[in-house]
Short mmCIF file of C-alpha atoms in Angstrom, two decimals:
data_model
loop_
_atom_site.label_atom_id
_atom_site.label_comp_id
_atom_site.label_asym_id
_atom_site.label_seq_id
_atom_site.Cartn_x
_atom_site.Cartn_y
_atom_site.Cartn_z
CA MET A 1 0.00 0.00 0.00
CA SER A 2 1.27 3.45 -0.85
CA THR A 3 2.25 5.67 2.07
CA GLU A 4 1.54 8.80 0.04
CA ARG A 5 -1.84 9.42 1.57
CA GLU A 6 -3.41 12.69 2.64
CA PHE A 7 -4.32 11.45 6.13
CA ASP A 8 -2.83 9.06 8.66
CA ILE A 9 -6.22 8.22 10.18
CA VAL A 10 -9.85 8.84 9.25
CA LEU A 11 -12.37 8.29 12.04
CA TYR A 12 -15.69 7.28 10.46
CA GLY A 13 -18.75 7.70 12.67
CA ALA A 14 -17.11 10.48 14.65
CA SER A 15 -20.43 12.09 15.62
CA GLY A 16 -21.78 8.91 17.26
CA PHE A 17 -21.44 8.22 20.97
CA VAL A 18 -18.33 6.04 20.88
CA GLY A 19 -17.05 7.96 17.86
CA LYS A 20 -16.95 11.17 19.90
CA LEU A 21 -15.11 9.43 22.73
CA THR A 22 -12.57 8.04 20.25
CA ALA A 23 -12.12 11.50 18.73
CA GLU A 24 -11.52 12.93 22.22
CA TYR A 25 -8.88 10.29 22.89
CA LEU A 26 -7.10 10.88 19.59
CA ALA A 27 -7.10 14.63 20.21
CA LYS A 28 -5.12 13.96 23.41
CA ALA A 29 -2.91 11.10 22.25
CA ALA A 30 -2.26 11.54 18.52
CA GLY A 31 0.14 14.48 18.62
CA ASP A 32 0.57 16.00 15.17
CA ALA A 33 -1.03 13.06 13.32
CA ARG A 34 -3.00 13.96 10.20
CA ILE A 35 -6.56 13.06 11.18
CA ALA A 36 -9.96 13.57 9.56
CA LEU A 37 -13.44 13.10 11.00
CA ALA A 38 -16.02 11.44 8.77
CA GLY A 39 -19.74 10.79 8.85
CA ARG A 40 -23.07 11.61 7.26
CA SER A 41 -23.61 15.06 8.73
CA PRO A 42 -20.99 17.83 8.25
CA GLU A 43 -22.84 19.92 10.84
CA LYS A 44 -22.53 17.24 13.52
CA LEU A 45 -18.88 16.63 12.61
CA LEU A 46 -18.17 20.34 12.97
CA ALA A 47 -19.76 20.36 16.44
CA VAL A 48 -17.58 17.41 17.46
CA ARG A 49 -14.42 19.07 16.17
CA GLU A 50 -15.21 22.31 17.98
CA SER A 51 -15.53 20.37 21.25
CA LEU A 52 -12.08 18.79 20.96
CA GLY A 53 -9.83 21.73 21.69
CA GLU A 54 -7.13 23.50 19.72
CA ALA A 55 -5.18 20.40 18.67
CA ALA A 56 -8.07 19.13 16.54
CA GLN A 57 -9.20 22.34 14.86
CA SER A 58 -7.12 21.63 11.74
CA TRP A 59 -8.67 18.18 11.28
CA GLU A 60 -10.59 17.93 8.02
CA LEU A 61 -14.26 16.94 7.89
CA ILE A 62 -15.38 14.35 5.31
CA ALA A 63 -18.99 13.67 4.34
CA ALA A 64 -19.36 9.92 3.79
CA ASP A 65 -22.34 7.58 3.96
CA ALA A 66 -22.66 3.78 3.83
CA SER A 67 -25.63 4.21 1.46
CA GLN A 68 -23.29 5.94 -1.02
CA PRO A 69 -20.35 3.57 -1.62
CA SER A 70 -18.60 6.06 -3.89
CA SER A 71 -18.17 8.40 -0.91
CA LEU A 72 -16.56 5.57 1.07
CA ASN A 73 -14.28 4.68 -1.85
CA ALA A 74 -13.09 8.28 -2.08
CA MET A 75 -12.54 8.45 1.69
CA ALA A 76 -10.57 5.18 1.85
CA ALA A 77 -8.27 6.28 -0.97
CA ARG A 78 -7.18 9.37 0.99
CA THR A 79 -5.90 7.73 4.17
CA GLN A 80 -3.58 5.06 5.52
CA VAL A 81 -6.08 3.89 8.15
CA VAL A 82 -9.86 4.03 8.57
CA VAL A 83 -11.37 3.35 11.99
CA THR A 84 -15.13 2.98 12.21
CA THR A 85 -17.66 2.97 15.02
CA VAL A 86 -20.69 2.73 12.72
CA GLY A 87 -22.85 -0.29 13.51
CA PRO A 88 -24.65 -2.61 13.46
CA TYR A 89 -21.86 -3.71 11.15
CA LEU A 90 -23.92 -6.50 9.60
CA LYS A 91 -26.31 -3.77 8.44
CA TYR A 92 -23.93 -0.92 7.57
CA GLY A 93 -20.36 -2.23 7.55
CA LEU A 94 -19.68 -4.14 4.32
CA PRO A 95 -19.40 -1.16 1.92
CA LEU A 96 -16.59 0.36 3.99
CA VAL A 97 -14.70 -2.93 4.22
CA ALA A 98 -15.06 -3.23 0.45
CA ALA A 99 -13.68 0.27 -0.03
CA CYS A 100 -10.66 -0.34 2.21
CA ALA A 101 -9.91 -3.75 0.70
CA ALA A 102 -9.97 -2.24 -2.81
CA ALA A 103 -7.81 0.76 -1.85
CA GLY A 104 -5.23 -1.18 0.18
CA THR A 105 -6.19 0.86 3.24
CA ASP A 106 -5.88 -0.52 6.76
CA TYR A 107 -9.14 -0.72 8.69
CA ALA A 108 -10.19 -1.22 12.32
CA ASP A 109 -13.64 -1.55 13.87
CA LEU A 110 -15.50 -2.48 17.07
CA THR A 111 -17.66 -5.31 15.80
CA GLY A 112 -18.61 -8.33 17.84
CA GLU A 113 -20.77 -9.69 15.02
CA GLY A 114 -19.46 -13.07 13.88
CA LEU A 115 -21.73 -13.22 10.83
CA PHE A 116 -20.38 -9.88 9.62
CA ILE A 117 -16.77 -10.96 10.07
CA ARG A 118 -17.48 -14.22 8.25
CA GLU A 119 -18.91 -12.25 5.32
CA CYS A 120 -15.84 -10.03 5.26
CA ILE A 121 -13.60 -13.10 5.17
CA ASP A 122 -15.58 -14.70 2.36
CA LEU A 123 -15.88 -11.55 0.26
CA TYR A 124 -12.72 -9.51 0.89
CA HIS A 125 -9.94 -11.53 2.54
CA LYS A 126 -8.22 -12.48 -0.70
CA GLN A 127 -8.61 -9.01 -2.20
CA ALA A 128 -7.16 -7.38 0.92
CA ILE A 129 -4.15 -9.72 0.74
CA ASP A 130 -3.63 -8.70 -2.89
CA THR A 131 -3.84 -4.96 -2.18
CA GLY A 132 -1.93 -5.13 1.13
CA ALA A 133 -4.82 -4.05 3.36
CA ARG A 134 -5.16 -5.11 6.97
CA ILE A 135 -8.86 -5.46 7.86
CA VAL A 136 -8.77 -5.73 11.66
CA HIS A 137 -12.01 -6.48 13.44
CA SER A 138 -12.97 -6.27 17.13
CA CYS A 139 -10.55 -3.58 18.34
CA GLY A 140 -12.43 -2.56 21.50
CA PHE A 141 -13.37 -4.29 24.74
CA ASP A 142 -14.63 -6.85 22.25
CA SER A 143 -12.13 -8.46 21.72
CA ILE A 144 -8.73 -6.96 22.61
CA PRO A 145 -8.58 -8.14 26.27
CA SER A 146 -9.41 -11.69 25.14
CA ASP A 147 -7.11 -11.70 22.15
CA LEU A 148 -4.19 -9.93 23.76
CA THR A 149 -4.08 -11.86 27.04
CA VAL A 150 -3.87 -15.15 25.13
CA PHE A 151 -1.20 -13.67 22.85
CA ALA A 152 0.73 -12.58 25.97
CA LEU A 153 0.50 -16.10 27.42
CA HIS A 154 1.80 -17.56 24.16
CA ARG A 155 4.69 -15.11 24.15
CA SER A 156 5.65 -15.90 27.76
CA ALA A 157 5.50 -19.66 27.21
CA GLY A 158 7.66 -19.23 24.12
CA GLN A 159 10.23 -17.16 25.98
CA ASP A 160 10.37 -19.80 28.75
CA ASN A 161 10.42 -22.67 26.24
CA THR A 162 7.61 -24.41 28.15
CA GLY A 163 5.59 -25.63 25.18
CA GLN A 164 2.32 -24.66 23.55
CA LEU A 165 -0.97 -23.65 25.18
CA THR A 166 -3.66 -26.20 25.95
CA ASP A 167 -6.67 -25.54 28.23
CA THR A 168 -7.02 -21.74 28.36
CA ASN A 169 -9.75 -19.78 30.15
CA LEU A 170 -10.52 -16.10 30.51
CA VAL A 171 -12.38 -15.08 33.65
CA VAL A 172 -13.88 -11.60 34.01
CA ARG A 173 -13.03 -10.84 37.64
CA THR A 174 -14.46 -7.30 37.90
CA PHE A 175 -16.69 -5.33 35.57
CA ALA A 176 -18.52 -2.03 36.03
CA GLY A 177 -20.13 -0.07 33.22
CA GLY A 178 -23.24 0.80 31.28
CA VAL A 179 -25.00 -1.06 28.51
CA SER A 180 -24.00 0.04 25.03
CA GLY A 181 -26.91 0.83 22.71
CA GLY A 182 -24.66 -0.07 19.78
CA THR A 183 -23.76 -3.45 21.28
CA VAL A 184 -27.42 -4.24 21.90
CA ALA A 185 -28.28 -3.23 18.32
CA SER A 186 -25.53 -5.52 17.01
CA MET A 187 -26.78 -8.47 19.07
CA LEU A 188 -30.33 -7.90 17.90
CA GLU A 189 -29.19 -7.74 14.28
CA LEU A 190 -27.43 -11.10 14.73
CA MET A 191 -30.56 -12.67 16.23
CA ARG A 192 -32.67 -11.21 13.44
CA ALA A 193 -30.38 -12.78 10.85
CA ALA A 194 -30.21 -16.13 12.65
CA SER A 195 -33.99 -16.33 13.13
CA THR A 196 -34.57 -16.09 9.39
CA ASP A 197 -31.68 -18.25 8.15
CA HIS A 198 -30.81 -21.78 9.27
CA GLU A 199 -27.31 -21.49 7.79
CA ALA A 200 -26.67 -18.33 9.80
CA ARG A 201 -27.61 -20.21 12.99
CA ARG A 202 -25.22 -23.00 12.09
CA VAL A 203 -22.39 -20.54 11.47
CA MET A 204 -23.03 -18.76 14.77
CA ASN A 205 -22.95 -22.04 16.72
CA ASP A 206 -19.69 -23.29 15.19
CA PRO A 207 -16.77 -22.57 17.56
CA TYR A 208 -14.50 -22.24 14.51
CA THR A 209 -16.82 -20.10 12.41
CA LEU A 210 -14.06 -17.56 11.67
CA THR A 211 -11.32 -20.03 10.84
CA PRO A 212 -9.44 -19.69 7.53
CA ASP A 213 -9.80 -23.45 6.96
CA ARG A 214 -12.48 -25.34 8.88
CA ALA A 215 -11.11 -28.75 7.87
CA ALA A 216 -7.71 -27.89 9.39
CA GLU A 217 -9.10 -27.27 12.87
CA PRO A 218 -8.63 -29.90 15.59
CA GLU A 219 -11.68 -31.74 16.88
CA LEU A 220 -11.79 -30.68 20.52
CA GLY A 221 -15.54 -30.90 21.11
CA GLY A 222 -18.16 -28.18 21.19
CA GLN A 223 -16.30 -25.81 23.54
CA PRO A 224 -19.59 -24.32 24.83
CA ASP A 225 -19.85 -20.60 25.55
CA LEU A 226 -22.68 -20.75 28.11
CA ARG A 227 -21.61 -22.92 31.03
CA TRP A 228 -21.21 -22.59 34.78
CA ARG A 229 -18.65 -24.34 36.94
CA ARG A 230 -16.35 -24.12 39.94
CA GLY A 231 -13.49 -21.68 39.62
CA GLY A 232 -11.16 -24.35 40.97
CA ASP A 233 -11.80 -26.40 37.82
CA ILE A 234 -10.08 -23.60 35.88
CA ALA A 235 -7.19 -22.79 38.24
CA ARG A 236 -6.34 -23.45 41.86
CA GLU A 237 -6.10 -19.66 42.37
CA LEU A 238 -9.89 -19.54 41.83
CA GLU A 239 -10.72 -22.23 44.40
CA GLY A 240 -13.96 -21.35 46.19
CA TYR A 241 -15.27 -19.15 43.37
CA TRP A 242 -18.05 -19.97 40.91
CA VAL A 243 -18.13 -18.76 37.33
CA GLY A 244 -20.95 -18.35 34.85
CA PRO A 245 -21.36 -17.22 31.24
CA PHE A 246 -19.79 -14.02 29.96
CA VAL A 247 -22.18 -12.31 27.58
CA MET A 248 -19.57 -11.64 24.87
CA ALA A 249 -17.93 -15.07 24.98
CA ALA A 250 -19.45 -16.21 21.69
CA ALA A 251 -17.84 -13.27 19.88
CA ASN A 252 -14.49 -13.23 21.68
CA THR A 253 -13.74 -16.96 21.58
CA ARG A 254 -14.03 -17.09 17.80
CA ILE A 255 -11.66 -14.14 17.42
CA VAL A 256 -9.07 -15.86 19.62
CA ARG A 257 -9.38 -19.13 17.70
CA ARG A 258 -8.96 -17.25 14.40
CA SER A 259 -5.81 -15.64 15.81
CA ASN A 260 -4.36 -19.07 16.51
CA ALA A 261 -5.11 -20.21 12.95
CA LEU A 262 -3.78 -17.02 11.33
CA LEU A 263 -0.58 -17.37 13.37
CA ASP A 264 -0.13 -20.88 11.94
CA TYR A 265 -1.40 -22.51 15.16
CA ALA A 266 1.37 -20.94 17.23
CA TYR A 267 -0.78 -21.33 20.37
CA GLY A 268 -0.97 -25.06 19.70
CA ARG A 269 -3.03 -27.76 17.97
CA ARG A 270 -4.52 -28.73 21.34
CA PHE A 271 -5.42 -25.15 22.25
CA GLU A 272 -8.88 -24.92 23.83
CA TYR A 273 -10.38 -21.59 24.84
CA ALA A 274 -13.41 -20.50 26.87
CA GLU A 275 -14.62 -17.37 28.67
CA GLN A 276 -16.48 -17.01 31.93
CA MET A 277 -17.48 -14.35 34.43
CA SER A 278 -16.83 -14.62 38.16
CA MET A 279 -19.97 -14.87 40.28
CA GLY A 280 -18.04 -14.61 43.54
CA ARG A 281 -17.64 -17.10 46.36
CA SER A 282 -20.76 -16.51 48.46
CA VAL A 283 -23.30 -19.18 49.36
CA ALA A 284 -25.52 -17.86 46.55
CA ALA A 285 -22.73 -17.90 43.94
CA PRO A 286 -23.40 -21.41 42.51
CA LEU A 287 -27.10 -20.63 42.15
CA THR A 288 -26.34 -17.30 40.49
CA ALA A 289 -23.97 -19.00 38.06
CA ALA A 290 -26.49 -21.74 37.22
CA VAL A 291 -29.38 -19.33 36.72
CA SER A 292 -27.24 -17.06 34.56
CA ALA A 293 -26.24 -19.99 32.36
CA GLY A 294 -29.83 -21.14 32.04
CA VAL A 295 -31.23 -17.72 31.21
CA ASN A 296 -28.52 -17.07 28.63
CA LYS A 297 -29.07 -20.45 26.97
CA VAL A 298 -32.83 -19.97 26.71
CA THR A 299 -32.47 -16.39 25.48
CA MET A 300 -29.98 -17.31 22.76
CA ALA A 301 -31.85 -20.46 21.70
CA MET A 302 -35.22 -18.72 21.50
CA GLY A 303 -33.88 -15.48 20.08
CA SER A 304 -31.91 -17.13 17.30
CA ARG A 305 -35.03 -19.01 16.17
CA TYR A 306 -37.98 -16.74 16.88
CA PHE A 307 -36.69 -13.17 17.15
CA ASN A 308 -38.14 -12.28 13.74
CA ARG A 309 -41.64 -12.95 15.13
CA LEU A 310 -41.39 -10.18 17.73
CA PRO A 311 -43.00 -6.80 16.88
CA GLY A 312 -40.15 -4.58 15.66
CA LYS A 313 -41.54 -1.38 17.17
CA LEU A 314 -41.92 -3.02 20.58
CA VAL A 315 -38.28 -4.17 20.53
CA GLU A 316 -37.09 -0.70 19.51
CA ARG A 317 -39.00 0.88 22.39
CA ILE A 318 -37.52 -1.47 25.01
CA VAL A 319 -33.82 -1.61 24.12
CA PRO A 320 -31.21 1.19 24.36
CA LYS A 321 -30.84 3.15 21.14
CA PRO A 322 -27.63 3.06 19.06
CA GLY A 323 -25.65 6.25 19.57
CA THR A 324 -26.73 6.53 23.21
CA GLY A 325 -24.71 5.73 26.29
CA PRO A 326 -24.16 6.27 30.01
CA SER A 327 -23.37 9.54 31.74
CA GLU A 328 -19.83 10.86 32.04
CA ARG A 329 -19.85 9.95 35.73
CA THR A 330 -20.74 6.33 34.91
CA ARG A 331 -18.09 6.19 32.19
CA GLU A 332 -15.41 7.52 34.52
CA ARG A 333 -16.32 5.15 37.37
CA GLY A 334 -16.35 2.08 35.14
CA HIS A 335 -13.54 -0.48 35.02
CA TYR A 336 -12.72 -4.10 34.24
CA THR A 337 -10.20 -6.75 35.17
CA VAL A 338 -9.82 -10.02 33.28
CA GLU A 339 -7.55 -12.94 34.12
CA THR A 340 -6.66 -15.58 31.53
CA TYR A 341 -5.23 -18.88 32.77
CA THR A 342 -3.45 -21.53 30.71
CA THR A 343 -1.57 -24.79 31.07
CA THR A 344 1.09 -25.63 28.50
CA THR A 345 1.99 -28.96 26.94
CA THR A 346 4.80 -29.36 29.49
CA GLY A 347 2.49 -28.65 32.45
CA ALA A 348 3.63 -25.07 33.07
CA ARG A 349 0.88 -22.72 34.28
CA TYR A 350 0.51 -19.02 33.51
CA ARG A 351 -1.91 -16.18 34.18
CA ALA A 352 -2.27 -12.99 32.13
CA THR A 353 -4.07 -10.10 33.84
CA MET A 354 -5.44 -7.11 31.94
CA SER A 355 -7.25 -4.20 33.55
CA GLN A 356 -8.33 -0.73 32.62
CA LYS A 357 -10.22 2.16 34.16
CA GLY A 358 -13.27 3.55 32.40
CA ASP A 359 -16.53 2.04 31.26
CA PRO A 360 -15.55 -1.06 29.24
CA GLY A 361 -17.97 -0.44 26.37
CA TYR A 362 -17.30 3.28 26.09
CA LYS A 363 -14.29 5.04 27.62
CA ALA A 364 -12.07 1.94 27.73
CA THR A 365 -13.12 0.90 24.23
CA ALA A 366 -12.33 4.36 22.86
CA VAL A 367 -8.78 4.05 24.21
CA LEU A 368 -8.32 0.56 22.74
CA LEU A 369 -9.66 1.61 19.33
CA GLY A 370 -7.61 4.81 19.37
CA GLU A 371 -4.39 2.93 20.17
CA SER A 372 -5.20 0.38 17.45
CA ALA A 373 -5.53 3.20 14.95
CA LEU A 374 -2.26 4.81 16.08
CA GLY A 375 -0.47 1.46 15.97
CA LEU A 376 -1.66 0.75 12.44
CA ALA A 377 -0.69 4.24 11.31
CA PHE A 378 2.67 4.79 13.04
CA ASP A 379 4.13 1.39 13.95
CA ARG A 380 3.89 -0.07 10.48
CA ASP A 381 7.44 -1.43 10.50
CA ARG A 382 6.60 -3.52 13.59
CA LEU A 383 3.23 -4.90 12.51
CA SER A 384 2.97 -8.51 11.39
CA ASP A 385 3.50 -9.37 7.74
CA LEU A 386 -0.03 -10.73 7.50
CA ARG A 387 -2.62 -9.06 5.29
CA GLY A 388 -6.32 -9.67 4.73
CA VAL A 389 -9.10 -10.01 7.31
CA LEU A 390 -7.23 -10.20 10.61
CA THR A 391 -7.62 -10.09 14.38
CA PRO A 392 -5.95 -7.63 16.78
CA ALA A 393 -3.38 -10.18 17.97
CA ALA A 394 -2.56 -11.46 14.47
CA ALA A 395 -2.20 -7.95 13.03
CA MET A 396 -0.54 -6.04 15.85
CA GLY A 397 -0.09 -8.18 18.96
CA ASP A 398 3.44 -7.02 19.79
CA VAL A 399 2.62 -3.41 18.91
CA LEU A 400 -0.42 -3.31 21.21
CA MET A 401 1.47 -4.94 24.07
CA ASP A 402 4.06 -2.17 23.83
CA ARG A 403 1.61 0.71 23.27
CA LEU A 404 -1.11 0.00 25.82
CA PRO A 405 0.80 0.52 29.11
CA ALA A 406 1.40 4.18 28.18
CA ALA A 407 -2.37 4.46 27.67
CA GLU A 408 -2.94 3.24 31.26
CA VAL A 409 -3.96 -0.25 30.23
CA PHE A 410 -2.41 -2.73 32.67
CA LEU A 411 -1.22 -6.06 31.22
CA GLU A 412 0.95 -8.53 33.15
CA THR A 413 1.82 -12.20 32.67
CA THR A 414 2.78 -14.37 35.66
CA ARG A 415 4.13 -17.91 35.77
CA LEU A 416 2.19 -19.76 38.45
CA ALA A 417 3.39 -22.43 40.84
#
């Protein structure tokens, strides 16, 4: 891809809720980077730029709309990197991926929509390889903590020469934040698609739905996303705790498995991965974990089959709207901590811990997306040689591990007894 581009980064969807937060982060962290703000409404983009302070007043504004692919083509041709917060991606995202794949422009988004990523792989992976584009999905709280903690475990085991990863589990230890209207809209779009298409349901239920080559994957069983169990079954450090389903496990686990495949199975051919959420260690914890698993299973099973029968207007009235989000106070008080445990083929045990202040779906995600954009734009000589439809770890694992501590994202790997 040519480096003679007008902009380093274009932020598409800058007037949306998470788009504004990402613009605010870039205004603080991007220095003299050449940045443009893009979206449907020049008036809204202007209001965002005026709120960002002096550093951003020279940023150009670009009118672009998913319903007008020519505007996206023109935008992609002007920049090294496009980052987008415009979802649901299954509904609005493909034209921009097409534009970036054709132009050889790197791309990053926040999607947790497996069906959308699968479509991008099927339609644009080969073209992006040919043009040199990196199409990097899931660069927010979904799925960087999942993807990067496993990558960190792999790197530590490699440095210690203790073998490849086998049974690997992420546990969300603490989580505080609001519900993202955009995330809800994406989940509803997935259920809408699955409830009208048997093949879509099959793809969503396949643990290797994002793999480059399904036949090459090991047969390790179903690897269910919605289970509850004792923490001690995962690691002795969790003895006494109970864990239940983590709502984004179905999205994150498939990203992590695709990373392993893209990295030529560097994590291992016996690598198994699951995600859970800690329910604590109280007397009520096992019941809470069991009920959570049951409710999630019923919701997903019924939703993926019958969601299309629900009145659309009723659903829209109940759920949070895309482009909305929690108050600044809630965003500032939010936080998360995840711990990922693994055992290697030689029996060595490791834990990777990642934590960040700020609402996971909003403030924290804006930092993760912003650093992904900056890494793609300015650390190009240290990115992986891979091209096509990628994951955060496969595209920029080492770069993110080096960049994130300066952005107040804590990441540590420990070898356990």
